[in-house]
Coordinates of C-alpha atoms in Angstrom, one line a residue:
Chain N
X12 CA 5.3 -2.7 28.9
X13 CA 5.3 -6.0 30.8
X14 CA 3.4 -4.5 33.7
X15 CA 0.9 -3.0 31.2
X16 CA 0.4 -6.4 29.6
X17 CA -0.1 -8.1 32.9
X18 CA -2.6 -5.5 33.9
X19 CA -4.5 -5.9 30.7
X20 CA -4.5 -9.7 31.0
X21 CA -6.0 -9.3 34.5
X22 CA -8.7 -7.0 33.1
X23 CA -9.3 -9.5 30.3
X24 CA -9.9 -12.3 32.8
X25 CA -12.4 -10.2 34.7
X26 CA -14.3 -9.3 31.5
X27 CA -14.4 -13.0 30.5
X28 CA -15.7 -13.9 34.0
X29 CA -18.4 -11.3 33.7
X30 CA -19.5 -12.4 30.2
X31 CA -19.5 -16.0 31.5
X32 CA -21.8 -15.0 34.4
X33 CA -24.1 -13.0 32.3
X34 CA -24.5 -15.8 29.7
X35 CA -24.9 -18.3 32.4
X36 CA -27.7 -16.3 34.1
X37 CA -29.5 -15.8 30.8
X38 CA -29.7 -19.5 30.3
X39 CA -30.8 -20.1 33.8
X40 CA -33.6 -17.6 33.4
X41 CA -34.8 -19.3 30.2
X42 CA -38.1 -21.2 30.6
X43 CA -36.5 -24.1 28.7
X44 CA -35.8 -27.1 30.9
X45 CA -32.8 -29.1 29.6
X46 CA -33.6 -32.0 31.9
X47 CA -37.0 -32.3 30.3
X48 CA -35.4 -32.4 26.9
X49 CA -33.0 -35.0 28.0
X50 CA -35.6 -37.1 29.7
X51 CA -37.9 -37.3 26.7
X52 CA -41.7 -37.0 26.2
X53 CA -42.9 -39.7 28.5
X54 CA -41.1 -38.6 31.5
X55 CA -42.5 -39.2 35.0
X56 CA -41.9 -36.5 37.7
X57 CA -39.6 -39.0 39.6
X58 CA -37.6 -39.7 36.6
X59 CA -37.3 -36.0 35.8
X60 CA -36.0 -35.3 39.3
X61 CA -33.4 -38.1 38.8
X62 CA -32.3 -36.7 35.5
X63 CA -32.1 -33.2 37.0
X64 CA -30.0 -34.5 39.8
X65 CA -27.7 -36.4 37.4
X66 CA -27.2 -33.3 35.3
X67 CA -26.5 -31.2 38.4
X68 CA -29.4 -29.0 37.7
X69 CA -30.9 -29.3 41.2
X70 CA -27.9 -27.5 42.6
X71 CA -28.3 -23.7 43.4
X72 CA -27.4 -21.6 40.4
X73 CA -24.4 -20.1 42.2
X74 CA -23.0 -23.6 42.9
X75 CA -23.6 -24.6 39.3
X76 CA -21.7 -21.5 38.1
X77 CA -18.9 -22.1 40.5
X78 CA -18.6 -25.7 39.3
X79 CA -18.6 -24.5 35.7
X80 CA -15.8 -21.9 36.2
X81 CA -13.7 -24.3 38.3
X82 CA -14.1 -26.9 35.6
X83 CA -12.5 -24.7 33.0
X84 CA -9.3 -24.8 35.0
X85 CA -9.4 -28.2 36.7
X86 CA -11.8 -30.3 34.8
X87 CA -14.7 -32.0 36.6
X88 CA -17.1 -34.9 36.6
X89 CA -20.6 -33.8 35.5
X90 CA -23.2 -34.3 38.2
X91 CA -23.6 -38.0 39.0
X92 CA -23.5 -39.1 35.4
X93 CA -20.0 -40.1 35.7
X94 CA -19.1 -38.2 32.6
X95 CA -15.5 -37.1 32.9
X96 CA -14.7 -33.7 31.4
X97 CA -11.0 -32.8 31.3
X98 CA -9.7 -29.2 31.7
X99 CA -10.5 -26.9 30.0
X100 CA -14.0 -28.2 30.6
X101 CA -16.8 -26.1 29.2
X102 CA -19.4 -28.7 30.0
X103 CA -20.9 -31.4 27.8
X104 CA -23.0 -30.9 24.8
X105 CA -26.5 -32.2 25.6
X106 CA -27.1 -32.8 21.9
X107 CA -23.9 -34.7 21.0
X108 CA -22.9 -36.0 24.5
X109 CA -19.3 -34.9 23.8
X110 CA -17.3 -32.3 25.8
X111 CA -18.0 -28.8 24.4
X112 CA -14.3 -28.1 24.2
X113 CA -13.7 -31.0 21.8
X114 CA -16.6 -29.7 19.6
X115 CA -15.1 -26.2 19.6
X116 CA -11.6 -27.5 18.6
X117 CA -13.2 -29.7 15.9
X118 CA -15.0 -26.7 14.4
X119 CA -12.4 -24.0 14.9
X120 CA -10.4 -25.0 11.8
X121 CA -13.2 -24.2 9.3
X122 CA -14.1 -20.9 11.0
X123 CA -10.4 -19.9 11.2
X124 CA -9.9 -20.7 7.5
X125 CA -13.0 -18.7 6.6
X126 CA -12.0 -15.8 8.7
X127 CA -8.3 -15.7 7.6
X128 CA -9.1 -15.9 3.9
X129 CA -11.9 -13.4 4.0
X130 CA -9.9 -11.0 6.1
X131 CA -6.9 -11.1 3.7
X132 CA -9.3 -10.4 0.8
X133 CA -11.2 -7.6 2.3
X134 CA -8.1 -6.0 3.8
X135 CA -6.4 -5.8 0.5
X136 CA -9.4 -4.9 -1.6
X137 CA -11.0 -2.6 1.0
X138 CA -7.8 -0.6 1.7
X139 CA -6.8 -0.4 -1.9
X140 CA -10.2 0.9 -3.0
X141 CA -10.4 3.2 -0.1
X142 CA -7.0 4.7 -1.0
X143 CA -7.9 5.1 -4.6
X144 CA -11.2 6.8 -3.7
X145 CA -9.5 9.2 -1.4
X146 CA -6.8 10.1 -3.8
X147 CA -9.3 10.6 -6.6
X148 CA -11.8 12.2 -4.3
X149 CA -14.7 13.8 -6.0
X150 CA -14.2 12.0 -9.3
X151 CA -16.5 9.5 -11.0
X152 CA -14.2 6.7 -9.8
X153 CA -14.5 7.8 -6.2
X154 CA -18.3 8.1 -6.4
X155 CA -18.5 4.6 -8.0
X156 CA -16.4 3.1 -5.2
X157 CA -18.4 4.8 -2.5
X158 CA -21.7 3.8 -4.1
X159 CA -20.7 0.2 -4.4
X160 CA -19.4 0.2 -0.8
X161 CA -22.8 1.6 0.3
X162 CA -24.6 -1.0 -1.7
X163 CA -22.5 -3.9 -0.3
X164 CA -23.2 -2.8 3.3
X165 CA -26.9 -2.6 2.6
X166 CA -27.3 -6.0 1.1
X167 CA -27.8 -8.7 3.7
X168 CA -25.2 -11.5 3.8
X169 CA -27.7 -14.2 3.1
X170 CA -28.7 -12.5 -0.1
X171 CA -25.1 -12.2 -1.3
X172 CA -24.6 -15.9 -0.3
X173 CA -27.8 -17.0 -2.0
X174 CA -27.0 -15.1 -5.2
X175 CA -23.4 -16.6 -5.3
X176 CA -24.7 -20.1 -4.7
X177 CA -27.4 -19.7 -7.4
X178 CA -25.2 -18.1 -10.1
X179 CA -21.8 -19.7 -9.5
X180 CA -22.8 -23.2 -8.3
X181 CA -26.3 -23.9 -9.6
X182 CA -26.5 -22.0 -12.8
X183 CA -23.1 -21.9 -14.3
X184 CA -21.6 -24.8 -12.3
X185 CA -18.3 -23.0 -12.0
X186 CA -17.8 -24.6 -8.7
X187 CA -19.1 -27.9 -7.2
X188 CA -21.4 -27.7 -4.2
X189 CA -19.0 -27.0 -1.2
X190 CA -17.7 -30.0 0.5
X191 CA -15.4 -28.7 3.2
X192 CA -12.3 -30.7 4.0
X193 CA -9.5 -29.6 6.3
X194 CA -6.6 -27.9 4.5
X195 CA -4.1 -30.5 5.4
X196 CA -6.2 -33.4 4.2
X197 CA -7.5 -32.0 0.9
X198 CA -6.3 -28.5 -0.1
X199 CA -8.4 -28.4 -3.3
X200 CA -11.7 -29.3 -1.6
X201 CA -10.8 -26.9 1.2
X202 CA -10.3 -24.0 -1.2
X203 CA -13.2 -24.9 -3.3
X204 CA -15.6 -24.9 -0.4
X205 CA -14.2 -21.6 0.9
X206 CA -14.0 -19.4 -2.2
X207 CA -17.6 -18.3 -2.2
X208 CA -17.8 -17.9 1.6
X209 CA -14.6 -15.8 1.5
X210 CA -16.1 -13.6 -1.2
X211 CA -19.4 -13.2 0.7
X212 CA -17.8 -12.2 3.9
X213 CA -15.1 -10.1 2.2
X214 CA -17.8 -8.1 0.3
X215 CA -19.6 -7.4 3.5
X216 CA -16.5 -6.3 5.4
X217 CA -14.6 -4.6 2.5
X218 CA -17.4 -2.0 2.3
X219 CA -16.6 -0.8 5.8
X220 CA -12.9 -0.8 5.2
X221 CA -13.3 1.2 2.0
X222 CA -15.2 3.9 3.9
X223 CA -12.9 3.8 6.8
X224 CA -9.8 4.0 4.7
X225 CA -11.2 6.7 2.4
X226 CA -12.2 8.9 5.3
X227 CA -9.0 8.4 7.1
X228 CA -6.8 9.0 4.0
X229 CA -8.7 12.2 3.1
X230 CA -8.0 13.5 6.5
X231 CA -4.3 12.4 6.4
X232 CA -3.7 13.8 2.9
X233 CA -4.7 17.2 4.2
X234 CA -2.0 17.1 7.0
X235 CA 0.9 19.5 6.7
X236 CA 3.4 16.6 6.7
X237 CA 2.0 15.5 3.4
X238 CA 2.7 18.9 2.0
X239 CA 6.2 18.5 3.4
X240 CA 6.5 15.2 1.6
X241 CA 5.5 16.9 -1.7
X242 CA 7.8 19.8 -1.0
X243 CA 10.6 17.3 -0.8
X244 CA 9.9 16.3 -4.3
X245 CA 8.8 12.8 -3.5
X246 CA 6.8 11.0 -6.3
X247 CA 3.1 11.1 -5.6
X248 CA 3.0 7.3 -5.1
X249 CA 5.5 7.6 -2.3
X250 CA 3.6 10.5 -0.8
X251 CA 0.4 8.5 -0.8
X252 CA 1.7 5.1 0.3
X253 CA 4.7 5.8 2.5
X254 CA 3.5 9.1 4.1
X255 CA -0.3 8.9 3.7
X256 CA -1.2 5.2 4.1
X257 CA 1.3 4.8 6.9
X258 CA -0.8 7.1 9.2
X259 CA -4.0 5.3 8.3
X260 CA -2.8 1.9 9.6
X261 CA -3.8 2.8 13.2
X262 CA -7.5 3.2 12.7
X263 CA -7.7 0.3 10.3
X264 CA -5.8 -2.0 12.7
X265 CA -8.2 -1.1 15.5
X266 CA -11.3 -2.2 13.6
X267 CA -9.5 -5.1 12.0
X268 CA -8.6 -6.6 15.4
X269 CA -12.2 -6.6 16.6
X270 CA -13.5 -7.9 13.3
X271 CA -11.1 -10.7 13.1
X272 CA -11.5 -11.7 16.7
X273 CA -15.3 -11.8 16.3
X274 CA -15.1 -13.8 13.1
X275 CA -12.8 -16.5 14.5
X276 CA -15.7 -17.6 16.7
X277 CA -17.7 -18.2 13.5
X278 CA -19.7 -16.4 10.9
X279 CA -23.1 -17.8 11.7
X280 CA -25.1 -16.9 8.6
X281 CA -22.3 -17.4 6.1
X282 CA -21.3 -20.8 7.5
X283 CA -24.9 -21.9 7.7
X284 CA -25.7 -20.8 4.1
X285 CA -22.7 -22.6 2.7
X286 CA -22.9 -25.6 5.1
X287 CA -19.4 -25.0 6.4
X288 CA -18.8 -27.1 9.6
X289 CA -17.5 -24.1 11.6
X290 CA -18.3 -22.6 14.9
X291 CA -21.0 -20.4 13.4
X292 CA -22.9 -23.4 12.1
X293 CA -22.3 -25.2 15.4
X294 CA -23.9 -22.2 17.3
X295 CA -26.8 -22.0 14.9
X296 CA -27.6 -25.7 15.4
X297 CA -27.0 -25.5 19.1
X298 CA -29.5 -22.6 19.5
X299 CA -32.1 -24.6 17.6
X300 CA -31.6 -27.5 19.9
X301 CA -31.3 -25.5 23.1
X302 CA -27.9 -26.9 23.6
X303 CA -26.9 -24.4 26.2
X304 CA -23.4 -25.6 27.1
X305 CA -22.4 -25.3 23.4
X306 CA -23.8 -21.8 23.0
X307 CA -22.2 -20.8 26.3
X308 CA -18.9 -22.2 25.1
X309 CA -19.0 -20.4 21.8
X310 CA -19.9 -17.2 23.5
X311 CA -16.9 -17.5 25.8
X312 CA -14.6 -18.4 23.0
X313 CA -15.8 -15.4 21.0
X314 CA -15.3 -13.1 24.0
X315 CA -11.9 -14.5 24.4
X316 CA -10.9 -13.9 20.8
X317 CA -12.2 -10.4 20.8
X318 CA -10.6 -9.3 24.1
X319 CA -7.4 -11.0 23.0
X320 CA -7.4 -9.3 19.6
X321 CA -8.1 -6.0 21.4
X322 CA -5.1 -6.5 23.6
X323 CA -2.9 -7.5 20.6
X324 CA -4.0 -4.4 18.7
X325 CA -3.3 -2.1 21.7
X326 CA 0.2 -3.7 22.1
X327 CA 0.8 -3.2 18.3
X328 CA 0.1 0.5 18.6
X329 CA 3.3 0.8 20.4
X330 CA 5.1 -0.7 17.4
X331 CA 3.2 1.3 14.9
X332 CA 3.1 4.7 16.6
X333 CA 6.3 5.8 18.2
X334 CA 4.4 8.3 20.3
X335 CA 2.5 5.6 22.2
X336 CA 4.1 4.6 25.4
X337 CA 2.6 2.1 27.9
X338 CA 2.5 3.0 31.6
Chain T
X20 CA 18.8 36.1 -10.8
X21 CA 17.8 32.7 -9.4
X22 CA 14.1 33.4 -9.3
X23 CA 12.2 35.9 -11.4
X24 CA 8.4 36.0 -11.1
X25 CA 6.4 38.1 -13.4
X26 CA 2.7 38.8 -13.4
X27 CA 1.9 35.7 -11.4
X28 CA -1.8 35.1 -10.9
X29 CA -3.4 32.2 -9.0
X30 CA -7.0 31.3 -8.9
X31 CA -9.0 28.5 -7.3
X32 CA -12.2 27.6 -9.2
X33 CA -12.5 31.0 -10.8
X34 CA -11.7 33.0 -7.7
X35 CA -8.5 34.9 -8.1
X36 CA -6.4 34.9 -5.0
X37 CA -3.2 36.3 -6.3
X38 CA -3.3 39.1 -8.9
X39 CA -0.4 40.0 -11.1
X40 CA 2.5 39.6 -8.7
X41 CA 6.0 40.3 -9.8
X42 CA 9.2 39.9 -7.8
X43 CA 12.7 38.5 -8.0
X44 CA 15.4 37.1 -5.7
X45 CA 19.1 36.9 -6.2
X46 CA 21.5 34.4 -4.7
X47 CA 22.6 35.5 -1.2
X48 CA 19.6 37.9 -0.9
X49 CA 16.4 37.7 1.2
X50 CA 13.1 38.9 0.0
X51 CA 10.5 39.4 2.7
X52 CA 6.9 39.0 1.7
X53 CA 4.6 40.7 4.3
X54 CA 0.9 40.7 4.6
X55 CA -2.1 39.7 6.8
X56 CA -3.5 36.2 6.5
X57 CA -5.5 35.8 3.3
X58 CA -3.3 38.4 1.4
X59 CA -2.0 35.6 -0.9
X60 CA 1.5 35.5 0.3
X61 CA 1.6 31.7 1.1
X62 CA -0.4 30.9 -2.0
X63 CA 2.1 32.7 -4.2
X64 CA 5.0 30.8 -2.7
X65 CA 3.3 27.5 -3.0
X66 CA 2.6 28.3 -6.7
X67 CA 6.3 29.0 -7.2
X68 CA 7.0 25.5 -5.8
X69 CA 4.3 24.0 -8.0
X70 CA 2.5 22.7 -4.9
X71 CA -0.9 23.8 -5.9
X72 CA -2.6 20.9 -7.3
X73 CA -6.1 22.4 -7.8
X74 CA -5.1 26.0 -8.6
X75 CA -4.8 27.5 -12.0
X76 CA -1.6 29.5 -12.3
X77 CA -0.7 32.1 -15.0
X78 CA 2.2 34.4 -15.6
X79 CA 5.8 33.5 -15.5
X80 CA 8.1 31.9 -12.9
X81 CA 11.6 31.7 -14.1
X82 CA 13.8 29.6 -11.9
X83 CA 17.5 29.9 -12.9
X84 CA 16.3 30.8 -16.4
X85 CA 13.8 27.9 -16.7
X86 CA 10.1 28.6 -17.0
X87 CA 8.1 26.7 -14.3
X88 CA 4.6 27.8 -15.1
X89 CA 3.2 25.1 -17.4
X90 CA 6.2 22.9 -16.9
X91 CA 5.5 19.2 -16.6
X92 CA 4.7 18.1 -13.0
X93 CA 7.5 15.6 -13.1
X94 CA 10.0 18.4 -13.9
X95 CA 8.8 20.5 -11.0
X96 CA 9.0 17.4 -8.7
X97 CA 12.6 17.0 -9.6
X98 CA 13.4 20.6 -8.6
X99 CA 11.4 20.5 -5.4
X100 CA 13.5 19.5 -2.3
X101 CA 16.5 19.5 -4.6
X102 CA 17.1 23.0 -6.0
X103 CA 14.3 24.7 -4.3
X104 CA 13.1 23.9 -0.8
X105 CA 10.4 25.1 1.6
X106 CA 9.9 25.2 5.3
X107 CA 6.6 25.7 7.0
X108 CA 4.9 27.4 9.9
X109 CA 4.1 24.5 12.3
X110 CA 7.2 22.3 12.5
X111 CA 5.4 19.6 14.5
X112 CA 2.6 18.8 12.1
X113 CA 4.9 19.4 9.1
X114 CA 7.0 16.4 10.2
X115 CA 5.7 12.9 9.8
X116 CA 5.0 11.6 13.3
X117 CA 5.9 7.9 12.5
X118 CA 9.3 8.3 10.9
X119 CA 12.6 9.3 12.7
X120 CA 13.9 12.7 11.8
X121 CA 17.0 11.1 10.4
X122 CA 14.8 9.0 8.0
X123 CA 12.9 12.1 7.0
X124 CA 16.0 14.2 6.2
X125 CA 17.7 11.3 4.4
X126 CA 14.6 10.6 2.3
X127 CA 14.9 13.6 -0.1
X128 CA 18.6 13.3 -0.3
X129 CA 18.5 9.7 -1.3
X130 CA 15.9 10.4 -3.9
X131 CA 17.5 13.4 -5.5
X132 CA 21.1 12.3 -5.2
X133 CA 20.5 8.6 -5.8
X134 CA 22.8 7.7 -2.9
X135 CA 22.8 4.6 -0.8
X136 CA 20.9 4.4 2.5
X137 CA 24.1 4.7 4.4
X138 CA 25.3 7.8 2.7
X139 CA 21.9 9.5 3.0
X140 CA 21.9 8.6 6.7
X141 CA 25.4 10.1 7.2
X142 CA 24.2 13.2 5.3
X143 CA 21.2 13.5 7.7
X144 CA 23.5 13.4 10.7
X145 CA 25.8 16.0 9.1
X146 CA 22.8 18.3 8.4
X147 CA 21.5 17.9 12.0
X148 CA 25.0 19.0 13.2
X149 CA 25.0 21.9 10.8
X150 CA 21.6 23.3 12.1
X151 CA 23.0 23.0 15.6
X152 CA 21.3 20.0 17.1
X153 CA 23.4 18.5 19.9
X154 CA 24.5 14.8 19.6
X155 CA 23.1 14.6 16.0
X156 CA 24.0 10.9 15.6
X157 CA 21.7 9.9 18.5
X158 CA 19.0 12.4 17.7
X159 CA 18.8 11.3 14.1
X160 CA 17.2 8.1 15.4
X161 CA 14.5 9.8 17.3
X162 CA 10.9 10.8 16.3
X163 CA 9.7 14.4 15.9
X164 CA 7.7 14.3 19.1
X165 CA 10.9 14.0 21.1
X166 CA 12.1 17.4 19.9
X167 CA 11.1 20.9 21.1
X168 CA 9.5 23.4 18.8
X169 CA 12.7 25.2 17.9
X170 CA 14.5 21.9 17.4
X171 CA 11.8 20.7 15.1
X172 CA 12.1 23.8 13.0
X173 CA 15.9 23.1 12.9
X174 CA 15.1 19.6 11.7
X175 CA 12.8 21.1 9.0
X176 CA 15.7 23.4 7.9
X177 CA 18.1 20.5 7.9
X178 CA 15.6 18.6 5.7
X179 CA 15.1 21.5 3.3
X180 CA 18.8 22.2 2.9
X181 CA 20.1 18.6 2.7
X182 CA 20.3 18.7 -1.1
X183 CA 21.9 22.2 -1.1
X184 CA 19.1 24.1 -2.9
X185 CA 19.5 27.5 -4.5
X186 CA 16.3 28.8 -3.1
X187 CA 14.7 28.5 0.3
X188 CA 11.1 29.6 0.8
X189 CA 10.3 30.0 4.5
X190 CA 6.6 30.3 5.1
X191 CA 6.1 31.9 8.5
X192 CA 8.9 29.7 10.0
X193 CA 9.0 31.4 13.4
X194 CA 5.3 32.1 14.0
X195 CA 4.7 29.0 16.1
X196 CA 7.8 29.5 18.2
X197 CA 8.8 31.3 21.4
X198 CA 10.3 34.8 20.9
X199 CA 13.8 33.7 22.0
X200 CA 13.7 30.6 19.8
X201 CA 12.4 32.8 16.9
X202 CA 15.6 34.8 17.0
X203 CA 17.8 31.7 17.0
X204 CA 16.0 30.2 14.0
X205 CA 16.3 33.5 12.1
X206 CA 20.0 33.7 12.9
X207 CA 20.4 30.1 11.8
X208 CA 18.8 30.9 8.4
X209 CA 21.0 34.0 8.0
X210 CA 24.1 32.0 8.9
X211 CA 23.4 29.2 6.4
X212 CA 22.4 31.7 3.8
X213 CA 25.7 33.6 4.2
X214 CA 27.7 30.3 4.0
X215 CA 25.9 29.0 1.0
X216 CA 24.8 32.0 -0.9
X217 CA 21.2 30.8 -0.7
X218 CA 18.3 32.9 -2.0
X219 CA 15.6 33.2 0.6
X220 CA 12.0 34.2 0.5
X221 CA 10.8 34.9 4.0
X222 CA 7.0 35.0 4.2
X223 CA 5.7 36.5 7.3
X224 CA 3.1 38.8 8.9
X225 CA 5.7 40.0 11.3
X226 CA 7.5 43.2 10.3
X227 CA 10.0 42.5 13.1
X228 CA 11.1 39.3 11.2
X229 CA 11.4 41.3 8.0
X230 CA 13.5 44.0 9.7
X231 CA 15.8 41.3 11.0
X232 CA 16.5 39.2 7.9
X233 CA 15.2 40.8 4.7
X234 CA 17.1 42.8 2.1
X235 CA 14.0 43.7 0.1
X236 CA 10.4 43.7 1.1
X237 CA 7.2 43.1 -0.8
X238 CA 4.0 44.1 1.0
X239 CA 0.9 42.3 -0.1
X240 CA -2.7 43.2 0.4
X241 CA -5.7 41.5 -1.1
X242 CA -3.7 39.3 -3.5
X243 CA -1.7 42.3 -4.9
X244 CA 1.6 43.9 -4.2
X245 CA 1.0 47.3 -2.7
X246 CA 4.6 48.3 -2.0
X247 CA 8.1 47.1 -2.8
X248 CA 11.2 48.5 -1.4
X249 CA 14.6 47.8 0.0
X250 CA 14.2 47.1 3.7
X251 CA 15.8 50.2 5.3
X252 CA 13.9 52.9 3.3
X253 CA 10.7 51.1 3.9
X254 CA 11.0 51.2 7.7
X255 CA 12.3 54.7 7.6
X256 CA 9.5 56.0 5.4
X257 CA 6.7 53.7 4.5
X258 CA 4.8 55.1 1.5
X259 CA 1.6 53.1 1.2
X260 CA -1.0 53.7 3.9
X261 CA -1.3 50.0 4.5
X262 CA 2.4 49.7 5.1
X263 CA 2.2 52.6 7.5
X264 CA -0.7 50.9 9.2
X265 CA 1.3 47.7 9.6
X266 CA 4.2 49.6 11.1
X267 CA 1.9 51.6 13.4
X268 CA 0.6 48.4 14.8
X269 CA 4.0 47.3 16.0
X270 CA 4.2 48.3 19.7
X271 CA 6.6 51.2 20.2
X272 CA 6.8 52.2 16.6
X273 CA 5.3 55.5 17.2
X274 CA 3.7 55.7 13.8
X275 CA 0.2 55.6 12.4
X276 CA -1.4 55.3 9.0
X277 CA -1.5 59.1 8.5
X278 CA 2.2 59.2 9.0
X279 CA 2.2 61.8 11.7
X280 CA 3.4 59.8 14.7
X281 CA 1.7 60.7 17.9
X282 CA 4.0 59.6 20.6
X283 CA 4.0 55.8 20.5
X284 CA 0.3 55.0 20.6
X285 CA -0.5 51.6 19.3
X286 CA -2.8 51.7 16.3
X287 CA -4.6 48.8 14.8
X288 CA -5.8 49.1 11.2
X289 CA -9.6 49.3 11.4
X290 CA -11.7 46.7 9.7
X291 CA -10.8 43.2 8.4
X292 CA -8.7 42.2 5.5
X293 CA -10.9 41.3 2.5
X294 CA -11.3 37.7 1.4
X295 CA -10.8 36.7 -2.3
X296 CA -14.4 36.3 -3.5
X297 CA -15.2 39.8 -2.1
X298 CA -12.2 41.9 -3.0
X299 CA -13.4 45.5 -3.3
X300 CA -13.1 47.3 -6.6
X301 CA -10.4 50.0 -7.2
X302 CA -7.7 50.0 -4.6
X303 CA -8.4 46.9 -2.5
X304 CA -7.3 48.7 0.7
X305 CA -9.7 51.7 0.2
X306 CA -12.4 50.6 2.7
X307 CA -9.9 50.5 5.5
X308 CA -7.8 53.4 4.3
X309 CA -8.0 56.7 6.3
X310 CA -6.8 58.7 3.3
X311 CA -9.1 57.1 0.6
X312 CA -10.6 59.4 -2.0
X313 CA -13.2 58.8 -4.7
X314 CA -10.6 57.6 -7.3
X315 CA -9.5 54.9 -4.8
X316 CA -12.9 53.3 -4.9
X317 CA -13.1 52.9 -8.6
X318 CA -9.6 52.7 -10.2
X319 CA -6.9 50.2 -9.6
X320 CA -3.7 52.0 -8.6
X321 CA -0.7 51.0 -10.6
X322 CA 2.5 49.9 -9.0
X323 CA 4.9 52.7 -10.0
X324 CA 8.5 53.7 -9.2
X325 CA 12.0 52.5 -9.7
X326 CA 13.9 51.4 -6.6
X327 CA 10.8 51.7 -4.6
X328 CA 7.4 50.9 -6.0
X329 CA 4.1 51.9 -4.5
X330 CA 0.5 51.2 -5.7
X331 CA -1.4 54.2 -4.4
X332 CA -3.3 57.0 -6.0
X333 CA -2.0 59.4 -3.4
X334 CA 1.6 58.9 -4.6
X335 CA 2.6 62.0 -6.4
X336 CA -0.6 63.8 -5.3
X337 CA 0.8 64.4 -1.9
X338 CA 4.5 64.3 -2.5

C-alpha cells in the first residue's frame, strides 16, 4: 500500500513535468512576443533587446524551462529585473506584476467554494434521480428524468447561466447581482453570489451523474446478489440502497474524482458569466492578455488537482471494494 | 403439508412459461424438480417465493395453510428468508461482494428476529460452524471472494437457514461446483434437513442429484409436469419417453428413450427443448419423441395416475 502510493506519487511527478514541458513549449512556439507587449508600442529594437534580456527571454528555451522548474522548488530571481519570487515560484504575472502563485492562492477560494457546493448539489440530485430512474425503469418517471438529463447536457453552460441571470436576478430580482466575498468575511454575500453558479454547474454535471447512476444501477439490480437480498426478505428500500447503490459507488467515485479535480482549477465559463473572482476567471482574463505565466500556472494547478484526485480515488477503491489489493 | 401448489401458472407479458403445475412437499421430505433449461423449473420456484416482480401468477400456493398467490407483497417479504428460504446456482455472484459473509448472514436474522447486532453476529458464527466452515469466528469477518466455491455455497446455506425456515428451495445448488464438492454440499443439505425436519425442493437438471437426495420427483418439460413419481420407481421404470430420454443421457445408464436398453450406449435426446413463445401444440415433447403418434401432435395429454402420474398418450395404450 505504502509502496504503491509512493510509486503513484512518482508517476504523478513525471506526468506533471510532462504537462509542464508541453505547455511551456506551446507558449514558446506562439508568435506572441511577451517582451514586445511589456515594452509598449514605441519600442526601439535596442530597448526591446534590453527588456527581453531582463525577462530572461533571450536564454535558450531549455535553460528557461530548467529555470522555471527549479524555481518551483527553490524560488528564483527573474532575469535581471531583480524581482524576487519565492518557492513555489510559478513565475510572475506580466499583467499584474505579482507572483503567479500568490494570484492562484488568492483566487482558489472562490473556485473551491464553487466546486464544492456544485459538487454536493449534483452528487445528491444526480445520484438520487439516477436511482429513481433505474428502479422505475421504463415508466413515465424514468423517461422524464432521462429526457431532462439529456436536455441539460445539450444546453450550453452559458445559456443556463444567462437564463438564470435574466430570470432570477434581472427580471424577478430574487437575488442581488453577485458580489462575491470570502466565506469567512461575509457568509451571506458568499452564498448569495454562489447560489446561481452552483445551480448552473450542478445542472450541467448532474445530467451525467443521472445517466451514469441509472445505467450502473440497472446493471447492478440484475445481479444475482440482489435476488439473494430479496430472497432474504429485505424491504425493497434496503435492497436498493444497501445492496444496489453500494455497488454503484465505485463508478460514480471514479468520475467524481476527475470532475472535482478539474473544477477546483476553475470553471472558466461559469465564473466569467457570474463574475466570480476564481481561477477560471483568472485564466480567461490571462488568455485575453497573453499572460502566459498565469495560464501556465493554472494549467499546472489543474493537472495537479486532477492527478491528485485520481490517486485519491484509486486509494479509496481499496476502502470501498474489499477485492481490491494494491501491489 | 408445508407447501401445496395447485394449478400454478406463470406468464410474462402474455407468454405462459409455466402451465398448470401442481405439487406438494411435506416437512422432512425432498421434492426433486427436474428439467432442461427453459422447462420452467426455476420460474416456478421463484413464483412460490414471490420473487417474480413482473410475472403474472395464477393458481394456488398454500404455505402452511396460507394462500400466497395474491397475498400482499409485504406479507410475502416477511415469509421470505424467515420461513422459506432459497439458495442459488452461482454462490459467488449470489453473495454481495462488498459485505463480509458474517454481515450477510446476520442481516436476515436481525431483520426477521429483531435482534441486536451482537446477537445476529453470534448467530452468523453459529451458522457458519453448523455448515462446516472451519474457524467460523474469523471467517465471518471475511468477504465472499476469500472463499472457495463450495465454501461459498455453504455460506449461502448458512444464510438461508439462519432463521430456521420450514422450506428450503435449492435452485441448482451444485451445478457450479466440482463433483467432489457437489457431494459434500448435498450431504450437508441432507444432514441439516434430517436434523431440522426441513422441507426441501431441489431444482436440478442432473438426475444424479435427484437420485441422491430426493424422495419424490417431478419432471418438467416445456412448462408442464410430464411425470411425477417417488424416486425409486422412477429410476427403475421411467414411464414418460422424456424421462427415459433423460435417464438414457446419463453415462452408463444403459437405457434409451424406447426403453429397450442396448448395452450402455449414451443417447442424447434429439432436438432442442422448446422455448415459451413457441411451445408446440398437443404434447409439448412430441417433436422430439421417438414414439409420437398423431394424437400427440394435437391433444394435450393429461397427467393421470395415483402414486405415479404420467402425462403421455401412450400410457395405457402400450401397458
